[in-house]
mmCIF file of C-alpha atoms in Angstrom:
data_model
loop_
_atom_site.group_PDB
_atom_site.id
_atom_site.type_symbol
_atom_site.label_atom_id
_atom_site.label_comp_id
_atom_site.label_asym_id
_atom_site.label_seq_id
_atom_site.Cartn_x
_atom_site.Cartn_y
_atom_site.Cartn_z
ATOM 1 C CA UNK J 1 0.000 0.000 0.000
ATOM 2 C CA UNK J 2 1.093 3.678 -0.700
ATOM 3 C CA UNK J 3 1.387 5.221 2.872
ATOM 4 C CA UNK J 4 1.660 8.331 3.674
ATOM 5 C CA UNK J 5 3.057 10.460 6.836
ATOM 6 C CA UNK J 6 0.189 12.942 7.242
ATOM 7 C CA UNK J 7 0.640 15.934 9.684
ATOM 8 C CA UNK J 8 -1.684 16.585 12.486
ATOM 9 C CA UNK J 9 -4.109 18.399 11.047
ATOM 10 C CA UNK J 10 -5.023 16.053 8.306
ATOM 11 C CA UNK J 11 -4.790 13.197 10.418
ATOM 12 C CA UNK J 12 -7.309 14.220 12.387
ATOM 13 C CA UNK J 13 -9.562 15.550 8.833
ATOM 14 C CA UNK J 14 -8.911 11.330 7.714
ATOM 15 C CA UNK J 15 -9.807 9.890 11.640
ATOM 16 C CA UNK J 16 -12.568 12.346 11.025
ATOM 17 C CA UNK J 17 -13.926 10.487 8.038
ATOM 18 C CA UNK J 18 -13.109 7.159 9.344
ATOM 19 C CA UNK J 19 -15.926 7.607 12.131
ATOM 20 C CA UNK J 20 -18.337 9.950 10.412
ATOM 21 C CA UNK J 21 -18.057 7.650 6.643
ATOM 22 C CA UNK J 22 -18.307 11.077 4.483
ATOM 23 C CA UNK J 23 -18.569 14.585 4.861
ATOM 24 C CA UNK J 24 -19.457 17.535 3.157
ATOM 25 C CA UNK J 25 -16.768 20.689 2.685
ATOM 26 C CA UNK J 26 -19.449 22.645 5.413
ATOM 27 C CA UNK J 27 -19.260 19.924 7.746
ATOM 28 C CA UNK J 28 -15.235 19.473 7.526
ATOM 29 C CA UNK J 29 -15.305 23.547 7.698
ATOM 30 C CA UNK J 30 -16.927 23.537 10.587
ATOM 31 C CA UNK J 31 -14.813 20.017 12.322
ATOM 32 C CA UNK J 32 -11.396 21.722 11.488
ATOM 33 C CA UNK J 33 -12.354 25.385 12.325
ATOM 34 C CA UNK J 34 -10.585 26.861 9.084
ATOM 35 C CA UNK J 35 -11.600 28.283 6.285
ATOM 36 C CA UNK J 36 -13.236 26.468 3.374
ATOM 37 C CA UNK J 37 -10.560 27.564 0.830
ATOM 38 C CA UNK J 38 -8.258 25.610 3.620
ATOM 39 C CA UNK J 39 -10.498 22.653 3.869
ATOM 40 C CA UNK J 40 -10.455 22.153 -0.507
ATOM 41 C CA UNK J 41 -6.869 22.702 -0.575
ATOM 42 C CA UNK J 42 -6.205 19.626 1.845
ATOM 43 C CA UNK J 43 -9.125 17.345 0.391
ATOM 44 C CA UNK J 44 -7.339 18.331 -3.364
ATOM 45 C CA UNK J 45 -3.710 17.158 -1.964
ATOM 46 C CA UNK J 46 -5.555 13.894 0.041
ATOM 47 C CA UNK J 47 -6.982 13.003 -2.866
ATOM 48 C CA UNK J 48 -3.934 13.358 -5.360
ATOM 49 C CA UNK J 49 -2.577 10.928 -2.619
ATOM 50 C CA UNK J 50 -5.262 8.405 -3.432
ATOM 51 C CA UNK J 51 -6.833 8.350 0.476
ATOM 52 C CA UNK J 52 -9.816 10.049 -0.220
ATOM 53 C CA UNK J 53 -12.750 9.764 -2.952
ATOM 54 C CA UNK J 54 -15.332 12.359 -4.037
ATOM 55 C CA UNK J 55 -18.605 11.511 -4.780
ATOM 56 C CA UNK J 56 -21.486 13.756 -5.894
ATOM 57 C CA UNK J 57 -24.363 14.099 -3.974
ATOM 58 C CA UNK J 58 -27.780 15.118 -5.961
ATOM 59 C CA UNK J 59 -29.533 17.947 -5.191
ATOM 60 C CA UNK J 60 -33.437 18.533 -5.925
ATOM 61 C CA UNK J 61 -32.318 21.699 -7.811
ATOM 62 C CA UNK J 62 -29.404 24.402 -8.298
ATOM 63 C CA UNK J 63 -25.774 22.722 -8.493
ATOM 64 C CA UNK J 64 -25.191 19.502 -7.576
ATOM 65 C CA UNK J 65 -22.796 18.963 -3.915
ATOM 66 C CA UNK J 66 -19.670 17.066 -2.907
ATOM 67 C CA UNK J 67 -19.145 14.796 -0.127
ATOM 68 C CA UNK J 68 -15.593 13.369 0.831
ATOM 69 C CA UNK J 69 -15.069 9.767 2.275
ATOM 70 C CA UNK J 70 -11.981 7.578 2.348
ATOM 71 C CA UNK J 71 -10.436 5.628 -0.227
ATOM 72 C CA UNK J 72 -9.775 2.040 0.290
ATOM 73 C CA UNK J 73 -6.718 2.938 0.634
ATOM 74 C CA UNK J 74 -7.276 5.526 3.157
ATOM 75 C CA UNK J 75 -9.371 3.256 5.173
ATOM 76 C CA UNK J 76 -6.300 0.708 5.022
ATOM 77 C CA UNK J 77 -3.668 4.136 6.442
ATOM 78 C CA UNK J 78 -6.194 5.001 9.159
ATOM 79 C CA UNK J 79 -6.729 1.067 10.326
ATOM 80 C CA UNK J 80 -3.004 0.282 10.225
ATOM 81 C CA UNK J 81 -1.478 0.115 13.800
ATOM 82 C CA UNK J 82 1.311 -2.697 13.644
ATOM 83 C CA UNK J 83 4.036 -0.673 15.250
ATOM 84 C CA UNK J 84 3.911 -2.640 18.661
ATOM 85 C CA UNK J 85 3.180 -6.403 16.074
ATOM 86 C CA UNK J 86 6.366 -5.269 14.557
ATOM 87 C CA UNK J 87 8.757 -4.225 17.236
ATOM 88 C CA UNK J 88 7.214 -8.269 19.071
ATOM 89 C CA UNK J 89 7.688 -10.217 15.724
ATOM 90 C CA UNK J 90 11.365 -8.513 14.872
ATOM 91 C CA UNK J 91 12.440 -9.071 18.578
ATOM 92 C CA UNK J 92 11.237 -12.739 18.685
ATOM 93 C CA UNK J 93 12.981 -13.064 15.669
ATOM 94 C CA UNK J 94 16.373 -11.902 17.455
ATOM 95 C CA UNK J 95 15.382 -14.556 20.317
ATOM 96 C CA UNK J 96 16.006 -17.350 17.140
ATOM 97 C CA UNK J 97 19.303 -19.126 18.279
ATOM 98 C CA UNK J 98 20.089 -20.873 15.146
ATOM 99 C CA UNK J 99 22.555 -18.274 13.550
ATOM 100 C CA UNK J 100 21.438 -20.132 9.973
ATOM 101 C CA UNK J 101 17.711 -19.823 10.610
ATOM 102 C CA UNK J 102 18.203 -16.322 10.849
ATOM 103 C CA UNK J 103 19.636 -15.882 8.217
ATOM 104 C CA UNK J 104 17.241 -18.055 5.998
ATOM 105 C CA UNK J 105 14.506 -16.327 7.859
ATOM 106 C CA UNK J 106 15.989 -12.692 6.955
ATOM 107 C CA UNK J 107 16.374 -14.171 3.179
ATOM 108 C CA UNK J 108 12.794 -14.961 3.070
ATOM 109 C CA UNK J 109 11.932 -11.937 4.337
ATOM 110 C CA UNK J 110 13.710 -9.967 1.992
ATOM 111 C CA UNK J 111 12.644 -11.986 -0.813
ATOM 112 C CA UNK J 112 8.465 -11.024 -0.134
ATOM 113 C CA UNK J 113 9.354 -7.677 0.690
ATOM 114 C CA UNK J 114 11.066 -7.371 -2.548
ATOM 115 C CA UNK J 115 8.671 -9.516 -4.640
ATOM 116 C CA UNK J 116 5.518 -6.322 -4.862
ATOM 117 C CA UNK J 117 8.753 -4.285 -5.826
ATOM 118 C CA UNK J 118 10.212 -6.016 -8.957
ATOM 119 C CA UNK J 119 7.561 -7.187 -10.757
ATOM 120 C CA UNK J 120 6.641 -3.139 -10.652
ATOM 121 C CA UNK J 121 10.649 -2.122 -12.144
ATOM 122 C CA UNK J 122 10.574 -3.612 -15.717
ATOM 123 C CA UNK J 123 13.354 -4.896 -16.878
ATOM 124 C CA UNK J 124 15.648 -1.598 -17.683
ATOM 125 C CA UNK J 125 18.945 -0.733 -17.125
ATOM 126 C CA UNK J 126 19.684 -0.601 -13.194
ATOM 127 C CA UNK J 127 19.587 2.942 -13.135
ATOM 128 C CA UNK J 128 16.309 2.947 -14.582
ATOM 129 C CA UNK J 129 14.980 0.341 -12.189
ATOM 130 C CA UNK J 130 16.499 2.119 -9.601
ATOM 131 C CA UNK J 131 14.570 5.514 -10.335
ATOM 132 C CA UNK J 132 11.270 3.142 -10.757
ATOM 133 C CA UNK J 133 11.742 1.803 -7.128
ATOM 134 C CA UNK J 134 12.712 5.183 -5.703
ATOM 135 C CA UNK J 135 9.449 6.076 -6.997
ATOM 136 C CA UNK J 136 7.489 3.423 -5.431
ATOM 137 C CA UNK J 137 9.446 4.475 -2.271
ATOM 138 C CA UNK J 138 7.915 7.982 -2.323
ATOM 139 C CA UNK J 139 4.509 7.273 -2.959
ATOM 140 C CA UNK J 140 5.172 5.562 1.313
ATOM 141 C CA UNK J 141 6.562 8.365 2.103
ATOM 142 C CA UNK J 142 10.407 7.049 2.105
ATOM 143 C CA UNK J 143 12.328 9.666 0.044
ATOM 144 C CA UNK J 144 15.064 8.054 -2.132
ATOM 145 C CA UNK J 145 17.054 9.290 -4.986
ATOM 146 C CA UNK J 146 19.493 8.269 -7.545
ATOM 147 C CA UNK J 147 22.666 9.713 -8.217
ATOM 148 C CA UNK J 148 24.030 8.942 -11.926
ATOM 149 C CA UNK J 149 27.280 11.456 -11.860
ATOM 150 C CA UNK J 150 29.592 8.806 -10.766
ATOM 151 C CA UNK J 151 30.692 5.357 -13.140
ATOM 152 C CA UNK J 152 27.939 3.515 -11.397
ATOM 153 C CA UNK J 153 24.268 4.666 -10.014
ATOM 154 C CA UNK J 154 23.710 5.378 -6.219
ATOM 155 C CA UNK J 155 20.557 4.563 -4.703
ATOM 156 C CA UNK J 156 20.113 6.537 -1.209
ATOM 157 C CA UNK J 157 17.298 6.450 1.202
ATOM 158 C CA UNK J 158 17.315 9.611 2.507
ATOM 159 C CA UNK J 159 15.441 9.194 5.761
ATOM 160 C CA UNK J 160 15.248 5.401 7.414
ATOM 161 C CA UNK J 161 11.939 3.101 6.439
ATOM 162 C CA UNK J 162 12.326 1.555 9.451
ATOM 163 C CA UNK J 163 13.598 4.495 12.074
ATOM 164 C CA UNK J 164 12.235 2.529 15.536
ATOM 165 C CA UNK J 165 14.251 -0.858 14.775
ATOM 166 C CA UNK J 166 17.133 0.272 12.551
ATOM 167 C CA UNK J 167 18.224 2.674 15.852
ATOM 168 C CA UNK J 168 18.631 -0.237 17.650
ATOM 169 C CA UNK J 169 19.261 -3.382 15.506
ATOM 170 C CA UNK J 170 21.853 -3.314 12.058
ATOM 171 C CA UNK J 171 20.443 -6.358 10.949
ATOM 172 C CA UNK J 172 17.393 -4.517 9.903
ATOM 173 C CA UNK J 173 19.864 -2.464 7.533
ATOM 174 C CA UNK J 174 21.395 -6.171 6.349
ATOM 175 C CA UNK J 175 17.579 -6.816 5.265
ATOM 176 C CA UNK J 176 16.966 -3.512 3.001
ATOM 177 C CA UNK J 177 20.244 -4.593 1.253
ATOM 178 C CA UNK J 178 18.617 -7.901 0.600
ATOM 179 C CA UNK J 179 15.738 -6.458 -0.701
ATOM 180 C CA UNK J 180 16.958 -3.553 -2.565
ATOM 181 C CA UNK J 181 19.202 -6.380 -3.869
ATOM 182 C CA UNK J 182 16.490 -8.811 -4.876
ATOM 183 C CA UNK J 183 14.411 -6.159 -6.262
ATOM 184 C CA UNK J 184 16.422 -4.612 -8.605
ATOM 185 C CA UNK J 185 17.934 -8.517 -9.863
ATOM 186 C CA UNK J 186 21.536 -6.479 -8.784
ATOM 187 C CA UNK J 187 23.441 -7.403 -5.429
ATOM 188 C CA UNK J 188 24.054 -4.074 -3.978
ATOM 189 C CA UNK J 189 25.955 -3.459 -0.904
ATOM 190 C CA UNK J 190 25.544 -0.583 2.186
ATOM 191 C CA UNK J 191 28.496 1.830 0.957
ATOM 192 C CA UNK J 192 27.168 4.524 3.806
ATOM 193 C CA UNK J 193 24.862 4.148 6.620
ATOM 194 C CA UNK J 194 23.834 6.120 9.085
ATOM 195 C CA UNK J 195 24.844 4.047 12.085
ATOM 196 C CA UNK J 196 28.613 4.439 10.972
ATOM 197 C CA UNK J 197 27.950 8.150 11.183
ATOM 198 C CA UNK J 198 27.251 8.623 7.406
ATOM 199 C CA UNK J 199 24.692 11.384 6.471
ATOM 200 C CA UNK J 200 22.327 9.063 5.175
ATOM 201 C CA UNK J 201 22.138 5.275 4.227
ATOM 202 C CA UNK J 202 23.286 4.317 0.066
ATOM 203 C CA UNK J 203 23.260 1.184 -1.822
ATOM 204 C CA UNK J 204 25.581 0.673 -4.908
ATOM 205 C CA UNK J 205 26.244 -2.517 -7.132
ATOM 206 C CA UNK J 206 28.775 -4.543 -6.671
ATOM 207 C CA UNK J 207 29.914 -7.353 -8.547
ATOM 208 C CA UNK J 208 30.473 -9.180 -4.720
ATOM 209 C CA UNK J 209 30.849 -12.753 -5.293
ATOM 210 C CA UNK J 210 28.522 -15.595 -3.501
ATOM 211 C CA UNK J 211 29.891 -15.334 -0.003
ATOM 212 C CA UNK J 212 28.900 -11.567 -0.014
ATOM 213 C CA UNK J 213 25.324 -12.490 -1.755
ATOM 214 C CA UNK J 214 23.952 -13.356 2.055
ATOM 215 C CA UNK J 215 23.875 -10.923 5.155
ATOM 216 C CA UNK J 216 27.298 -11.790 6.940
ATOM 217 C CA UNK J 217 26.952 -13.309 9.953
ATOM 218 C CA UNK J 218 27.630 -10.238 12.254
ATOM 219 C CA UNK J 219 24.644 -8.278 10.861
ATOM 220 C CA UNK J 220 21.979 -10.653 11.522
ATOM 221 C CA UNK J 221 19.983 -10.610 14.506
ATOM 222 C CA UNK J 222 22.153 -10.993 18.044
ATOM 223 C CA UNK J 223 20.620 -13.549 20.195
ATOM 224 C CA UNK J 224 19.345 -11.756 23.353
#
């Protein structure tokens, strides 16, 4: 799904919708105490996001009216809580002993995370693939970009999908290699990161050979 990072005021406009099922401009005027020229302005951007649908309500006479509900999609932003699933499932996951069923478990994980991205990429150059995923990255609200000024492109994720675990846990930055890998059919490898103090975290091919293909040992989850 294509998240996005609202701010508070238009969370509260989509929790808004969630409860009430549609609304009319008036009645959002009116819930948000600004202006109605405010109120359009956000539904227009909302709705360029794909988290909230217009449909026209009929009126006996004079022009017809619009009222504003959520998208499937919006109903899927609003409903998804799985912060405290996520932070349980990748810390049992640490718990797993077995350094190799980690690291099969990290592979797998990788591989389904990656498989909604590459059948989306084509099958371009790997610069072109890797402007097609940093797109698909900014429609959740991940900002990447691809730098093409050197001999080989730079993909670079310029703020952290995953800010609450990576803090905490570089095995989480072995995975995005994986999948970045996997995705783009090009093994890539962490030339910056920003728990070695870089500015942000970038991926560049490499032609690494099989024993580099896998997260090394030390980045996979530490037993605890």
């Amino acid at each position: 799904m294509a998240a996005i990072a609202p701010d508070t005021t238009d969370r509260d406009l989509l929790d808004h919708l969630r409860r009430v099922k549609s609304a009319s401009i008036g009645d959002l005027e009116q819930f948000l105490g600004v202006t109605r020229t405010a109120v359009r302005q956000r539904l227009s951007r909302l709705m360029d996001k794909g988290v909230v649908d217009r449909v026209v309500e009929k009126q006996p006479r004079g022009r017809p009216s619009y009222r504003y509900s959520l998208s499937p999609q919006g109903e899927q932003l609003t409903g998804d809580n799985f912060s405290d699933l996520v932070e349980v499932l990748w810390e049992e996951i640490r718990r797993i002993e077995d350094i190799e069923v980690r690291r099969g478990l990290l592979k797998r994980l990788a591989n389904r995370l990656a498989e909604g991205y590459a059948e989306q990429l084509g099958n371009g150059a790997l610069a072109e693939k890797m402007r097609a995923l940093s797109e698909l990255m900014d429609q959740k609200e991940v900002p990447f970009e691809v730098d093409e000024s050197g001999g080989l492109p730079v993909l670079t994720a310029l703020a952290c999908p995953y800010p609450g675990l990576a803090e905490h846990d570089r095995s989480v930055c072995a995975m995005e290699r994986l999948m970045i890998s996997e995705a783009l059919g090009e093994t890539v490898r962490l030339a910056e990161c920003r728990l070695d103090g870089g500015s942000c975290c970038s991926f560049e091919p490499t032609k690494a050979d099989a024993k580099h293909a896998d997260a090394p040992a030390n980045s996979l989850p530490a037993q605890t």
